[in-house]
Short mmCIF file of C-alpha atoms in Angstrom, two decimals:
data_model
loop_
_atom_site.label_atom_id
_atom_site.label_comp_id
_atom_site.label_asym_id
_atom_site.label_seq_id
_atom_site.Cartn_x
_atom_site.Cartn_y
_atom_site.Cartn_z
CA MET H 1214 -29.34 -0.58 -5.06
CA LYS H 1215 -30.95 2.04 -7.29
CA GLN H 1216 -28.88 4.90 -8.71
CA GLY H 1217 -30.86 7.50 -6.79
CA GLN H 1218 -30.24 5.72 -3.49
CA LYS H 1219 -26.52 5.37 -4.25
CA ARG H 1220 -26.35 9.10 -4.92
CA ASN H 1221 -28.16 9.89 -1.68
CA ASN H 1222 -25.84 7.59 0.28
CA ALA H 1223 -22.78 9.29 -1.23
CA ILE H 1224 -24.10 12.74 -0.28
CA GLN H 1225 -24.89 11.68 3.28
CA SER H 1226 -21.46 10.08 3.75
CA CYS H 1227 -19.72 13.31 2.70
CA MET H 1228 -17.96 15.01 5.61
CA LEU H 1229 -19.51 18.34 4.69
CA PHE H 1230 -23.05 17.16 5.46
CA GLU H 1231 -22.40 15.22 8.66
CA GLY H 1232 -25.32 15.86 11.00
CA ILE H 1233 -27.30 17.70 8.29
CA GLU H 1234 -30.80 16.60 7.33
CA PRO H 1235 -30.71 14.56 4.10
CA GLU H 1236 -33.30 16.74 2.41
CA LYS H 1237 -31.28 19.88 3.14
CA SER H 1238 -27.96 18.51 1.88
CA GLU H 1239 -29.56 17.18 -1.31
CA GLN H 1240 -31.25 20.53 -1.91
CA LEU H 1241 -27.99 22.41 -1.36
CA LEU H 1242 -26.23 20.34 -3.99
CA LYS H 1243 -29.14 20.71 -6.36
CA GLU H 1244 -29.12 24.50 -6.01
CA LYS H 1245 -25.39 25.24 -5.56
CA ALA H 1246 -23.36 22.47 -7.21
CA GLN H 1247 -22.31 21.78 -10.78
CA CYS H 1248 -22.07 18.05 -11.44
CA ARG H 1249 -19.91 16.47 -14.17
CA THR H 1250 -18.88 13.00 -15.27
CA PHE H 1251 -15.36 11.78 -16.05
CA GLN H 1252 -14.24 8.73 -17.97
CA LYS H 1253 -11.83 6.14 -16.58
CA GLY H 1254 -8.28 7.51 -16.72
CA GLU H 1255 -9.40 11.12 -17.25
CA CYS H 1256 -7.77 13.87 -15.18
CA ILE H 1257 -10.15 15.73 -12.89
CA TYR H 1258 -7.64 18.18 -11.39
CA THR H 1259 -4.00 18.75 -12.35
CA PRO H 1260 -1.48 21.30 -11.01
CA GLU H 1261 -2.19 23.51 -14.05
CA HIS H 1262 -5.92 22.85 -14.57
CA PHE H 1263 -8.22 23.02 -11.56
CA GLU H 1264 -11.07 25.06 -10.15
CA LYS H 1265 -11.56 26.97 -6.92
CA SER H 1266 -14.18 24.41 -5.96
CA LEU H 1267 -14.72 21.62 -3.48
CA GLY H 1268 -15.18 18.37 -5.38
CA ILE H 1269 -17.50 15.70 -3.93
CA LEU H 1270 -17.18 12.27 -5.49
CA ILE H 1271 -20.72 10.98 -6.02
CA LYS H 1272 -19.94 7.83 -7.99
CA GLY H 1273 -16.82 5.85 -8.87
CA ARG H 1274 -13.24 5.93 -7.57
CA ALA H 1275 -10.47 8.48 -8.06
CA VAL H 1276 -6.77 8.62 -7.22
CA VAL H 1277 -4.80 11.51 -5.71
CA GLU H 1278 -1.11 11.61 -6.65
CA LYS H 1279 1.86 13.90 -6.13
CA GLU H 1280 4.31 14.74 -8.90
CA GLY H 1281 6.07 11.62 -10.11
CA GLY H 1282 3.06 9.40 -9.49
CA VAL H 1283 3.43 9.13 -5.70
CA LEU H 1284 0.11 7.84 -4.38
CA LEU H 1285 -1.41 10.00 -1.64
CA ASN H 1286 -4.96 8.72 -1.45
CA GLU H 1287 -7.70 6.80 -3.19
CA LEU H 1288 -11.16 8.36 -3.11
CA SER H 1289 -14.53 6.61 -3.15
CA SER H 1290 -18.10 7.93 -3.21
CA GLY H 1291 -18.68 10.57 -0.56
CA CYS H 1292 -15.02 11.65 -0.45
CA CYS H 1293 -13.93 15.24 -1.10
CA PHE H 1294 -10.96 16.92 -2.73
CA GLY H 1295 -9.87 20.51 -3.30
CA ALA H 1296 -10.69 21.70 0.22
CA ALA H 1297 -7.19 22.92 1.08
CA ALA H 1298 -6.90 24.99 -2.11
CA LEU H 1299 -10.38 26.49 -1.97
CA PHE H 1300 -9.54 29.77 -0.21
CA THR H 1301 -5.89 30.22 -1.18
CA GLU H 1302 -4.26 32.45 -3.80
CA GLN H 1303 -2.16 29.65 -5.29
CA GLU H 1304 -2.13 29.39 -9.06
CA ARG H 1305 -1.15 25.73 -9.04
CA TYR H 1306 -2.89 22.75 -7.50
CA VAL H 1307 -0.54 20.63 -5.40
CA THR H 1308 -1.66 17.20 -6.64
CA THR H 1309 -3.20 15.40 -9.59
CA VAL H 1310 -6.64 13.80 -9.22
CA TRP H 1311 -7.66 11.33 -11.89
CA ALA H 1312 -10.56 8.94 -12.39
CA LYS H 1313 -9.65 5.34 -11.58
CA THR H 1314 -13.12 4.35 -12.81
CA ALA H 1315 -15.90 6.31 -14.49
CA CYS H 1316 -16.81 9.06 -12.00
CA GLU H 1317 -19.50 11.59 -11.21
CA VAL H 1318 -18.30 14.64 -9.29
CA CYS H 1319 -20.29 17.56 -7.87
CA PHE H 1320 -18.35 20.83 -7.55
CA LEU H 1321 -19.17 23.54 -5.02
CA SER H 1322 -17.47 26.81 -5.96
CA MET H 1323 -15.67 29.04 -3.48
CA GLU H 1324 -18.56 31.48 -3.62
CA ALA H 1325 -21.10 28.72 -3.02
CA MET H 1326 -19.08 27.37 -0.09
CA GLU H 1327 -18.85 30.83 1.47
CA GLN H 1328 -22.62 31.20 1.30
CA ILE H 1329 -23.32 27.70 2.60
CA MET H 1330 -20.98 28.09 5.58
CA GLN H 1331 -22.39 31.51 6.44
CA ASP H 1332 -25.88 30.03 6.43
CA ASP H 1333 -25.08 26.92 8.47
CA ALA H 1334 -22.44 26.89 11.21
CA LYS H 1335 -22.54 23.08 11.39
CA ILE H 1336 -21.35 22.80 7.79
CA ALA H 1337 -18.57 25.31 8.51
CA LEU H 1338 -17.51 23.23 11.53
CA ASN H 1339 -17.52 20.05 9.43
CA TYR H 1340 -15.24 21.76 6.92
CA ILE H 1341 -12.83 22.86 9.67
CA ARG H 1342 -12.78 19.33 11.11
CA PHE H 1343 -11.98 17.94 7.68
CA LEU H 1344 -9.04 20.32 7.19
CA SER H 1345 -7.75 19.51 10.68
CA GLY H 1346 -7.83 15.83 9.79
CA ARG H 1347 -5.90 16.50 6.59
CA ILE H 1348 -3.19 18.32 8.57
CA GLN H 1349 -2.84 15.30 10.86
CA PHE H 1350 -2.73 12.99 7.84
CA LEU H 1351 0.04 15.02 6.21
CA ASN H 1352 2.02 15.10 9.45
CA ARG H 1353 1.89 11.30 9.53
CA LYS H 1354 3.06 11.28 5.90
CA ILE H 1355 6.07 13.39 6.89
CA ASP H 1356 6.79 10.95 9.71
CA SER H 1357 6.83 8.06 7.23
CA PHE H 1358 9.32 9.87 4.98
CA THR H 1359 11.61 10.71 7.89
CA ALA H 1360 11.32 7.32 9.63
CA PRO H 1361 14.57 6.16 11.28
CA ASP H 1362 14.85 2.87 9.39
CA ALA H 1363 13.58 1.02 6.33
CA GLU H 1364 11.15 -1.17 8.29
CA GLN H 1365 9.45 1.76 9.98
CA ALA H 1366 9.35 3.69 6.70
CA LEU H 1367 7.52 0.86 4.94
CA LEU H 1368 5.10 0.26 7.81
CA SER H 1369 4.32 3.98 8.10
CA TYR H 1370 3.74 4.27 4.35
CA LEU H 1371 1.40 1.28 4.25
CA GLY H 1372 -0.43 2.62 7.29
CA GLN H 1373 -1.40 5.76 5.36
CA GLN H 1374 -2.86 3.89 2.37
CA PRO H 1375 -6.60 3.13 2.04
CA GLN H 1376 -7.25 -0.08 4.01
CA GLY H 1377 -3.48 -0.36 4.52
CA ARG H 1378 -3.15 -1.69 0.98
CA VAL H 1379 -1.11 -0.62 -2.04
CA GLU H 1380 -1.64 -2.14 -5.48
CA GLY H 1381 0.24 -2.14 -8.78
CA ILE H 1382 3.42 -0.58 -7.43
CA SER H 1383 6.87 -1.68 -8.55
CA MET H 1384 9.80 -2.12 -6.19
CA VAL H 1385 11.63 0.64 -8.06
CA LYS H 1386 8.78 3.08 -7.44
CA LEU H 1387 8.44 2.03 -3.80
CA CYS H 1388 12.17 2.59 -3.28
CA GLU H 1389 11.79 6.11 -4.71
CA ILE H 1390 8.83 6.88 -2.47
CA LEU H 1391 10.53 5.62 0.70
CA ASN H 1392 14.01 6.84 -0.30
CA ILE H 1393 15.64 3.52 0.53
CA GLY H 1394 17.72 1.05 -1.49
CA ARG H 1395 16.29 -2.03 -3.18
CA THR H 1396 18.37 -4.43 -1.11
CA SER H 1397 17.11 -2.86 2.12
CA LEU H 1398 13.53 -2.87 0.88
CA TYR H 1399 13.58 -6.54 -0.15
CA ARG H 1400 15.14 -7.49 3.18
CA VAL H 1401 12.62 -5.67 5.38
CA MET H 1402 9.69 -6.84 3.25
CA GLN H 1403 10.74 -10.43 3.77
CA GLN H 1404 11.24 -9.87 7.48
CA LEU H 1405 7.84 -8.22 7.86
CA GLU H 1406 6.13 -10.94 5.85
CA ASP H 1407 7.80 -13.66 7.92
CA SER H 1408 6.67 -11.95 11.13
CA GLY H 1409 3.07 -11.64 9.85
CA LYS H 1410 2.99 -7.86 9.70
CA ILE H 1411 2.47 -7.62 5.94
CA LYS H 1412 1.21 -9.82 3.12
CA ARG H 1413 2.35 -9.76 -0.51
CA GLU H 1414 0.78 -11.03 -3.72
CA GLY H 1415 2.52 -9.86 -6.87
CA LYS H 1416 2.52 -6.06 -6.83
CA THR H 1417 -0.03 -5.85 -4.02
CA ILE H 1418 1.05 -5.34 -0.41
CA TRP H 1419 -1.23 -5.42 2.67
CA LEU H 1420 -0.57 -4.16 6.14
CA LEU H 1421 -1.94 -6.83 8.50
CA SER H 1422 -3.47 -6.07 11.88
CA GLY H 1423 -1.67 -8.21 14.37
CA LYS H 1424 -0.07 -11.51 13.45
CA GLU H 1425 -2.24 -13.05 10.79
CA GLU H 1426 -1.33 -16.08 8.78
CA THR H 1427 -0.93 -15.48 5.08
CA LYS H 1428 -3.06 -17.81 3.03
#
């Protein structure tokens, strides 16, 4: 697939432009957005260094983490970040966003977003829907951290990860995230794997849909 087509696909898959004519969304970005590239491992936003802008990932993958390296989300082309902080007075960003691969990001400033949403009610509605979805996502996160037992905590955490999959995480880090002991974690992981609810390979864990046989 050509680079231009990949860029167009990323723009059209962005929540902000759902239901918007492709030519209009591409023109809006061309006129309103500032696009930048980031190298693998480079920070895009940190709590101390961020912009009052909505970031749209055009190319590559990025990771969203809380303090201490707790994984919140993994972003691919078409995904957005910075929406919740766009119209607030906070002087710190609540997460760190860094490039997992080389990335291209288009930034729409607060002023640009105000103008775009005033001009097109459908874009404003898309933005509201996105924020509503984030609230639901965060509520599910809270549920996972306050789960009644270790098994439910692990299942809830995996259920919030992209494709129900977490990679490159140590047992020590997972214990910190779930606030459970190592003995309990090892026990429930074995139980869940035996029952076909999860699959493990090294430091990668999958949440399986239904009872699937591990291969």
